[in-house]
Short mmCIF file of C-alpha atoms in Angstrom, two decimals:
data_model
loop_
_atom_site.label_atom_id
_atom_site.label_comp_id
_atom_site.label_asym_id
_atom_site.label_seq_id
_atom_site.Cartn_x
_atom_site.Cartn_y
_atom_site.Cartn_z
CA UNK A 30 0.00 0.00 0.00
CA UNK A 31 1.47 3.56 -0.96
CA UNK A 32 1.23 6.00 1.71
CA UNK A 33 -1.14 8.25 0.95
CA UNK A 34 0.56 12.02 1.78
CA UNK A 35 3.35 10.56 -1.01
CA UNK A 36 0.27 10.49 -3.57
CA UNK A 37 -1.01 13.98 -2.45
CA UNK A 38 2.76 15.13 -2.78
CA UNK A 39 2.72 13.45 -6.33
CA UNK A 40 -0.29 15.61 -7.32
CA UNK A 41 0.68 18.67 -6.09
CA UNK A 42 4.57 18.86 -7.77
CA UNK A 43 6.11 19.12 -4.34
CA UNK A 44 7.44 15.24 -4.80
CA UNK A 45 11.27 14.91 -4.26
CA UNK A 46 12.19 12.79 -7.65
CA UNK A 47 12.59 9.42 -5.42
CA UNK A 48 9.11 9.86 -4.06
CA UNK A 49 8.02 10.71 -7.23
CA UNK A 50 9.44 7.32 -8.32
CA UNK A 51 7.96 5.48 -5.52
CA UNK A 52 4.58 6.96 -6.63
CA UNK A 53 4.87 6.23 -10.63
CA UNK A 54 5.98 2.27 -9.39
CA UNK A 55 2.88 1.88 -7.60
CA UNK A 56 0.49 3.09 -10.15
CA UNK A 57 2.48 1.19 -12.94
CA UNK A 58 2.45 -2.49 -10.46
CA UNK A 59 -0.34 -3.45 -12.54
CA UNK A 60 -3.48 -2.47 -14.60
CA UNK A 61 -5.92 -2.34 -11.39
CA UNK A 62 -3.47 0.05 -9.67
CA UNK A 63 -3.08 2.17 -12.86
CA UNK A 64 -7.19 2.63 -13.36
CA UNK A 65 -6.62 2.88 -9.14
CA UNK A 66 -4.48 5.67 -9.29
CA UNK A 67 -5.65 7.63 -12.53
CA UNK A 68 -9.24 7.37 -10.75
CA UNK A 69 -7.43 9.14 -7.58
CA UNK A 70 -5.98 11.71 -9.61
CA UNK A 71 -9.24 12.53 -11.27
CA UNK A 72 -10.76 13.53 -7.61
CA UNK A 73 -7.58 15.29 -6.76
CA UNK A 74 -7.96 17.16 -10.16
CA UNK A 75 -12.10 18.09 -9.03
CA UNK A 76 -10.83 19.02 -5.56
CA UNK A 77 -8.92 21.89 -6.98
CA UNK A 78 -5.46 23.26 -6.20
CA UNK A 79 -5.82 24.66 -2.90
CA UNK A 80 -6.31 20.86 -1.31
CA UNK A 81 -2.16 20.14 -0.64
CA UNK A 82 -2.21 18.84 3.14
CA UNK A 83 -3.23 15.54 4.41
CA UNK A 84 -6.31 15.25 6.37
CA UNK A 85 -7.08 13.33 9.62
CA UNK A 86 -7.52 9.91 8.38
CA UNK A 87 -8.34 8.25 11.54
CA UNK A 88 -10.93 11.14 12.24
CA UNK A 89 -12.82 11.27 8.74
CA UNK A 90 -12.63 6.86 9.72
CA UNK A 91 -14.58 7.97 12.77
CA UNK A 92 -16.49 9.73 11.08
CA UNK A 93 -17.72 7.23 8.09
CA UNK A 94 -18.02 4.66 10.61
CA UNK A 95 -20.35 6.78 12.78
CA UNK A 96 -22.75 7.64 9.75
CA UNK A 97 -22.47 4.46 8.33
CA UNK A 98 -24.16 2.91 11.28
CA UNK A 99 -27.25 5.13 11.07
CA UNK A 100 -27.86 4.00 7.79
CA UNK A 101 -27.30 7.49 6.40
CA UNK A 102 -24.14 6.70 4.00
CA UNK A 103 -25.57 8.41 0.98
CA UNK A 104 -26.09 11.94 2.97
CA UNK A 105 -21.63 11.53 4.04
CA UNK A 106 -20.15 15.03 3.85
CA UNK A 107 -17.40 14.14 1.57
CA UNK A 108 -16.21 17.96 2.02
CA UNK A 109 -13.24 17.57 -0.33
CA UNK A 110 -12.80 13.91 -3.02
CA UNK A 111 -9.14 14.01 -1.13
CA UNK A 112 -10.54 12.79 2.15
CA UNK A 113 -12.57 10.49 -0.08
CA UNK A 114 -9.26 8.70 -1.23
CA UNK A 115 -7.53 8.75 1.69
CA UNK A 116 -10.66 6.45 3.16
CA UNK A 117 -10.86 4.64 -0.03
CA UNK A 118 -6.76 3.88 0.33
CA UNK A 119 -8.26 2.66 4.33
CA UNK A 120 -10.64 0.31 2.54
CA UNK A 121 -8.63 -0.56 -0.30
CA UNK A 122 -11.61 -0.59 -1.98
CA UNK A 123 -11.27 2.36 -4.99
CA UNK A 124 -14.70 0.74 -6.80
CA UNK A 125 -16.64 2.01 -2.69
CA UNK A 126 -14.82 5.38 -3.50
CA UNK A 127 -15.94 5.91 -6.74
CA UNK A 128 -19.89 4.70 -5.42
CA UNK A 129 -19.96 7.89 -3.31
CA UNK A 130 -17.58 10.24 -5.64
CA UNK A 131 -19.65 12.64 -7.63
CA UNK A 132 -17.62 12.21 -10.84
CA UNK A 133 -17.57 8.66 -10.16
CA UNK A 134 -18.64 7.13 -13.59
CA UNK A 135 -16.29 9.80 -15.88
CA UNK A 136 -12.37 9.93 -15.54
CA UNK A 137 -10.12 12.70 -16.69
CA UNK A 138 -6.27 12.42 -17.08
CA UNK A 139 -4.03 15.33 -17.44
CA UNK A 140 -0.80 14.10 -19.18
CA UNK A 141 1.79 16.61 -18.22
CA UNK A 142 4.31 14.35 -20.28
CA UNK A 143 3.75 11.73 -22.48
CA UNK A 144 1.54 8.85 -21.49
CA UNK A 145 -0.21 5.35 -22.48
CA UNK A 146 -3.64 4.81 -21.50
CA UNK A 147 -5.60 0.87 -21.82
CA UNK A 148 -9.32 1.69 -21.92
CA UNK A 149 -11.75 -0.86 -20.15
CA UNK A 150 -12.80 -1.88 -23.69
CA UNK A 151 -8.52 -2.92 -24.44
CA UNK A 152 -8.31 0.52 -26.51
CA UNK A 153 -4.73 1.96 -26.49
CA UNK A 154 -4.67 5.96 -26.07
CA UNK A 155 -0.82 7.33 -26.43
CA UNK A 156 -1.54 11.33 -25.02
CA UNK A 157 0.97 14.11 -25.45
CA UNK A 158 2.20 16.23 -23.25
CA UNK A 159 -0.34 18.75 -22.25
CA UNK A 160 -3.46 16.50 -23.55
CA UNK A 161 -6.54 15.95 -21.72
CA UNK A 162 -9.25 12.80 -21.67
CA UNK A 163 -11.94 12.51 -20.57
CA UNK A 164 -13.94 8.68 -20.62
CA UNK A 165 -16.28 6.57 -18.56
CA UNK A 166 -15.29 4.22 -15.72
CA UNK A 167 -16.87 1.53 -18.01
CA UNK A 168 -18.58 1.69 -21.53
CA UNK A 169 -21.96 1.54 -21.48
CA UNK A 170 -24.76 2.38 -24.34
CA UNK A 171 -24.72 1.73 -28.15
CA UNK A 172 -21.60 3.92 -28.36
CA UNK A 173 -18.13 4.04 -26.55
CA UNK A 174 -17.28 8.16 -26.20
CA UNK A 175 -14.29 9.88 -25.11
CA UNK A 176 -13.72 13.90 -25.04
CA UNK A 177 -10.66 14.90 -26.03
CA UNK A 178 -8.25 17.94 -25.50
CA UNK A 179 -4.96 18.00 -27.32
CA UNK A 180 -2.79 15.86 -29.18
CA UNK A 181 -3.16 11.74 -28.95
CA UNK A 182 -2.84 9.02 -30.98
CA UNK A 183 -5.82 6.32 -30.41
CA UNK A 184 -5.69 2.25 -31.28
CA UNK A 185 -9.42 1.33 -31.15
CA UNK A 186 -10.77 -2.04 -30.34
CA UNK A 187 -13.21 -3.21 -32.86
CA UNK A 188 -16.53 -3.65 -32.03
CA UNK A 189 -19.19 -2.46 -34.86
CA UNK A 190 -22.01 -3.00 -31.99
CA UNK A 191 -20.49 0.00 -30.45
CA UNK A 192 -18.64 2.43 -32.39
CA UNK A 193 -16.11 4.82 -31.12
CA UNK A 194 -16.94 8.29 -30.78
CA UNK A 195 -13.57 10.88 -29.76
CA UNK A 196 -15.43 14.77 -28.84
CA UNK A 197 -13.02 17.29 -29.84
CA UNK A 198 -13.17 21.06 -30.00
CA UNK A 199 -15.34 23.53 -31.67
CA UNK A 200 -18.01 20.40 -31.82
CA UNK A 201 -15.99 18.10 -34.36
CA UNK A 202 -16.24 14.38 -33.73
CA UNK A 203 -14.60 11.42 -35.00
CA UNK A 204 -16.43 8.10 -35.58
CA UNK A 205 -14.70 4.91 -36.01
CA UNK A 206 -15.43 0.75 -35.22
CA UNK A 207 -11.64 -0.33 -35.22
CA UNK A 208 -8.45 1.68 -36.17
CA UNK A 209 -5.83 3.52 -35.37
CA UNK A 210 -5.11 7.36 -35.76
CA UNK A 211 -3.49 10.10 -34.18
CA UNK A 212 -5.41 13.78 -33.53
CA UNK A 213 -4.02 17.07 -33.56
CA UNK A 214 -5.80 19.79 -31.91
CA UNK A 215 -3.13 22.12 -30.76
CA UNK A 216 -2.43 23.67 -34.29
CA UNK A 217 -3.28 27.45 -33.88
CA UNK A 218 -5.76 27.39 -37.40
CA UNK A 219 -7.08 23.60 -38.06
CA UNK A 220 -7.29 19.72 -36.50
CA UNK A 221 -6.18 17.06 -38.06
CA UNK A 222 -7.02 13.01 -38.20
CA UNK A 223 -4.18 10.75 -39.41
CA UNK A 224 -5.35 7.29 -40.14
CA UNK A 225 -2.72 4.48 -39.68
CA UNK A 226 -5.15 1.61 -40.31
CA UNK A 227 -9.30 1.51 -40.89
CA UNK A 228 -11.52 4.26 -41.93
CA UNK A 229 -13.42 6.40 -39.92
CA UNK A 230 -15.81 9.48 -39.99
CA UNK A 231 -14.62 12.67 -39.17
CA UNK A 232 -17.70 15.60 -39.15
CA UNK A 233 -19.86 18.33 -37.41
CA UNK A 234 -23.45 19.16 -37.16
CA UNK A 235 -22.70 20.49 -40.90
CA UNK A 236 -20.75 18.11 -42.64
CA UNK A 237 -18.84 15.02 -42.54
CA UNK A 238 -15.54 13.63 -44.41
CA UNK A 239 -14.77 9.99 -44.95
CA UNK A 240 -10.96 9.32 -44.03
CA UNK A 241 -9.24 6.24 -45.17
CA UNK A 242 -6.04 4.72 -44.23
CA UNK A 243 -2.71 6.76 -45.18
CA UNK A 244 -5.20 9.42 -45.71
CA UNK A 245 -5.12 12.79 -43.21
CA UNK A 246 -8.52 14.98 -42.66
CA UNK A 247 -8.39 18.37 -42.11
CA UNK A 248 -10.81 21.01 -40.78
CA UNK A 249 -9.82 24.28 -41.77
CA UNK A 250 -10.97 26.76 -38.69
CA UNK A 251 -10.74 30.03 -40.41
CA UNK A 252 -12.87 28.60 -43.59
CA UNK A 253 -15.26 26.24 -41.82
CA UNK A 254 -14.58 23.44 -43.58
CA UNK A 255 -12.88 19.55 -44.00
CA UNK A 256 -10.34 18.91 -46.49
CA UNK A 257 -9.34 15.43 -47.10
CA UNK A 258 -4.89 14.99 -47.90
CA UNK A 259 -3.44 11.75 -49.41
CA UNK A 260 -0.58 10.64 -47.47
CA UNK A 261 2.13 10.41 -50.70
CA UNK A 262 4.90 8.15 -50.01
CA UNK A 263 8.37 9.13 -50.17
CA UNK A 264 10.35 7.38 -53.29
CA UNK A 265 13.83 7.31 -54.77
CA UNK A 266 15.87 5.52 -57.05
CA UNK A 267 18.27 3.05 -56.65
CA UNK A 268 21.03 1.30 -58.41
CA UNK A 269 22.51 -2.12 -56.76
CA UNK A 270 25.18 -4.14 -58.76
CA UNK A 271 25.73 -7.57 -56.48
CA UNK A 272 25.72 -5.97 -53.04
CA UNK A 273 24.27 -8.52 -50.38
CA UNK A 274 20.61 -7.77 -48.59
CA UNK A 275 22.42 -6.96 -45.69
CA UNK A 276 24.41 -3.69 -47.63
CA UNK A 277 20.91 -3.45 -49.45
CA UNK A 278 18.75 -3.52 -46.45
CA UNK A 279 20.95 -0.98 -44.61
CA UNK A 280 21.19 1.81 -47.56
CA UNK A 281 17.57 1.74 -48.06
CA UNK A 282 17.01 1.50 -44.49
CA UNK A 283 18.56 5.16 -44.02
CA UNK A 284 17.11 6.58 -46.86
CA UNK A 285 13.62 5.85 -45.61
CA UNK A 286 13.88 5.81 -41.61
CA UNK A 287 12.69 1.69 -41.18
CA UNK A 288 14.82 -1.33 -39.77
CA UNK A 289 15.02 -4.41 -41.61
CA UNK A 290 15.00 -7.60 -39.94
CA UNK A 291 16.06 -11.29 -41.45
CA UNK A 292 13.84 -13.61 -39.52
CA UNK A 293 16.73 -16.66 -41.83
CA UNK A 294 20.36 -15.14 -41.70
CA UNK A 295 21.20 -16.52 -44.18
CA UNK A 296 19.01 -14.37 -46.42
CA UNK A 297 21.35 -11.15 -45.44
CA UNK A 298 24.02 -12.75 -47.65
CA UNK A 299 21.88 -12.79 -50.65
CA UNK A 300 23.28 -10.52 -53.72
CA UNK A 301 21.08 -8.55 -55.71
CA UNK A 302 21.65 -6.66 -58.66
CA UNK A 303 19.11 -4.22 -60.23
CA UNK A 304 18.38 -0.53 -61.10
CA UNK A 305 15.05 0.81 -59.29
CA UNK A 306 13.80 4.27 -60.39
CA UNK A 307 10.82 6.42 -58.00
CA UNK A 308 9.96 3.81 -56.15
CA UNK A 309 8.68 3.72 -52.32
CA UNK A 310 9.61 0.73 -50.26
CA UNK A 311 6.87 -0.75 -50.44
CA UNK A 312 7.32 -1.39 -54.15
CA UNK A 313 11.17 -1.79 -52.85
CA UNK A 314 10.50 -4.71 -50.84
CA UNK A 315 7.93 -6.22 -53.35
CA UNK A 316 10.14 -6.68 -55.70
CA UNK A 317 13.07 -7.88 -53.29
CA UNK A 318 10.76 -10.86 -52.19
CA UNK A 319 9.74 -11.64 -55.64
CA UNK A 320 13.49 -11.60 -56.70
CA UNK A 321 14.10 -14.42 -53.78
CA UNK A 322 10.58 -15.94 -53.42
CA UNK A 323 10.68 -14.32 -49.48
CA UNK A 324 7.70 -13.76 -47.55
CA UNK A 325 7.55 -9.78 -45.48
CA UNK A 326 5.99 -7.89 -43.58
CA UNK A 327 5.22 -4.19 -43.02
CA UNK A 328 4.60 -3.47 -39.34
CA UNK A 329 5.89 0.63 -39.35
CA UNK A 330 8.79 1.53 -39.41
CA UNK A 331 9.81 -2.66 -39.20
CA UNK A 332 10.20 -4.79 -42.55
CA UNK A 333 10.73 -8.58 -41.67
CA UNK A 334 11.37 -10.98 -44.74
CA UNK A 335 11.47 -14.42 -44.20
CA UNK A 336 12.61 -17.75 -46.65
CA UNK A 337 15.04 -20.18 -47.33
CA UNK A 338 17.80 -18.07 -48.08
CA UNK A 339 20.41 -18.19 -50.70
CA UNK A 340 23.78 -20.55 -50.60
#
């Protein structure tokens, strides 16, 4: 058990960097900690800044204890959510805390640096630095919706039964079922949506553009409207005259910012010979595995190929 005063510390910035530490080790000990600890952080954030000392933990105990026996729980004077914790750290029990909270079915996190989020429904959130969400304890309804503040990049679980709804800004929403995307808000004249994988809906009360996979939407603030971009691939050409796929792999590698990997060694010693003009790797790689029957893979910024080799 953490001691509580270290968590209010935490909150309010006046942590020494081990304590700090101690702190970020307890909420990261496992996934019921983390929801634990971001749900804690959400009352500190509704309590305000002016709530920095620890209160009397045996004497708000009294108290509960007192009221609970008259049967009068639900009319508890929680005068600040801290006091709330610190009983709720007594109990261990943060789901009793969050009965009697009054922002106990919505959680917001404040990322003052980067941060990863895992939704109760398994969906990833990555949030910048200076990014706010906002989501429910649980998902419940025909549709899973999160408000968002900021930058953050989002890895949605599918489920077509209950789409994915992110609020933004100036009332522009993004719909998806399963995909992932990044959002920027932050930019002083427009938002964008990046799509990595899937498709989703981005729109207003007035409008509403389809965005595709390697696609980015766009909504113009000063003109009121979307504008979709294609994402165009970087090319270049290439001339190789026997050099192995290791040399191969590592000149292309530079040019275009991904790491190779040979899931057979012996495929790194495999010469190829060939001129290749505006091509991106994609194409690259396509015709690299056709040239030694491999198999590969695109997963980012990784390229795995995988075969027999050559002798």
């Amino acid at each position: 058990m953490v001691d509580f005063e270290l968590i209010i510390k935490y909150f309010s910035g006046r942590a020494r960097p081990e304590e700090a530490e101690q702190a970020e080790d307890f909420a990261r000990s496992s996934p019921e900690r983390q929801a634990y600890f971001q749900s804690l952080y959400q009352s500190w954030l509704a309590a305000g800044d002016d709530i920095y000392e620890q209160p009397d933990i045996q004497k708000e105990w009294e108290r509960f204890y007192a009221t609970g026996q008259t049967g009068n729980t639900k009319k508890i004077a929680w005068r600040i959510p801290a006091i709330a914790a610190s009983i709720a750290i007594i109990l261990g029990l943060a789901g009793y805390y969050l009965w009697f909270n009054p922002y106990q079915r919505m959680i917001v996190i404040k990322a003052s640096q980067a941060m990863n989020l895992s939704l109760t429904d398994q969906t990833q959130v990555t949030l910048e630095p200076g990014a706010e969400l906002r989501y429910p304890k649980t998902f419940e309804g025909a549709e899973r919706v999160v408000t968002l503040k900021g930058n953050a990049g989002f890895s949605v679980r599918h489920n077509p039964q209950q789409p994915f709804i992110v609020r933004l800004s100036h009332d522009l929403n993004i719909r998806v079922t399963g995909t992932e995307f990044s959002v920027e808000e932050t930019a002083p004249d427009k938002v964008s949506v990046d799509l990595k994988k899937g498709s989703v809906l981005f729109y207003n009360k007035a409008d509403t553009l389809p965005v595709a996979a390697g696609q980015t939407g766009l909504y113009l603030l000063t003109e009121n409207k979307f504008v979709l971009v294609a994402d165009t691939p970087k090319t270049g050409s290439f001339q190789f005259d026997g050099q192995p796929l290791s040399e191969v792999a590592a000149q292309l590698g530079h040019y275009f910012g991904v790491r190779f990997h040979f899931q057979n060694p012996g495929i790194a010693h495999c010469r190829f010979s060939g001129g290749m003009n505006n091509k991106n790797i994609r194409q690259l790689v396509g015709i690299i595995a056709v040239t030694f029957n491999l198999d590969y893979k695109i997963e980012g910024k990784d390229i795995y190929l995988e075969g027999e080799g050559c002798p």
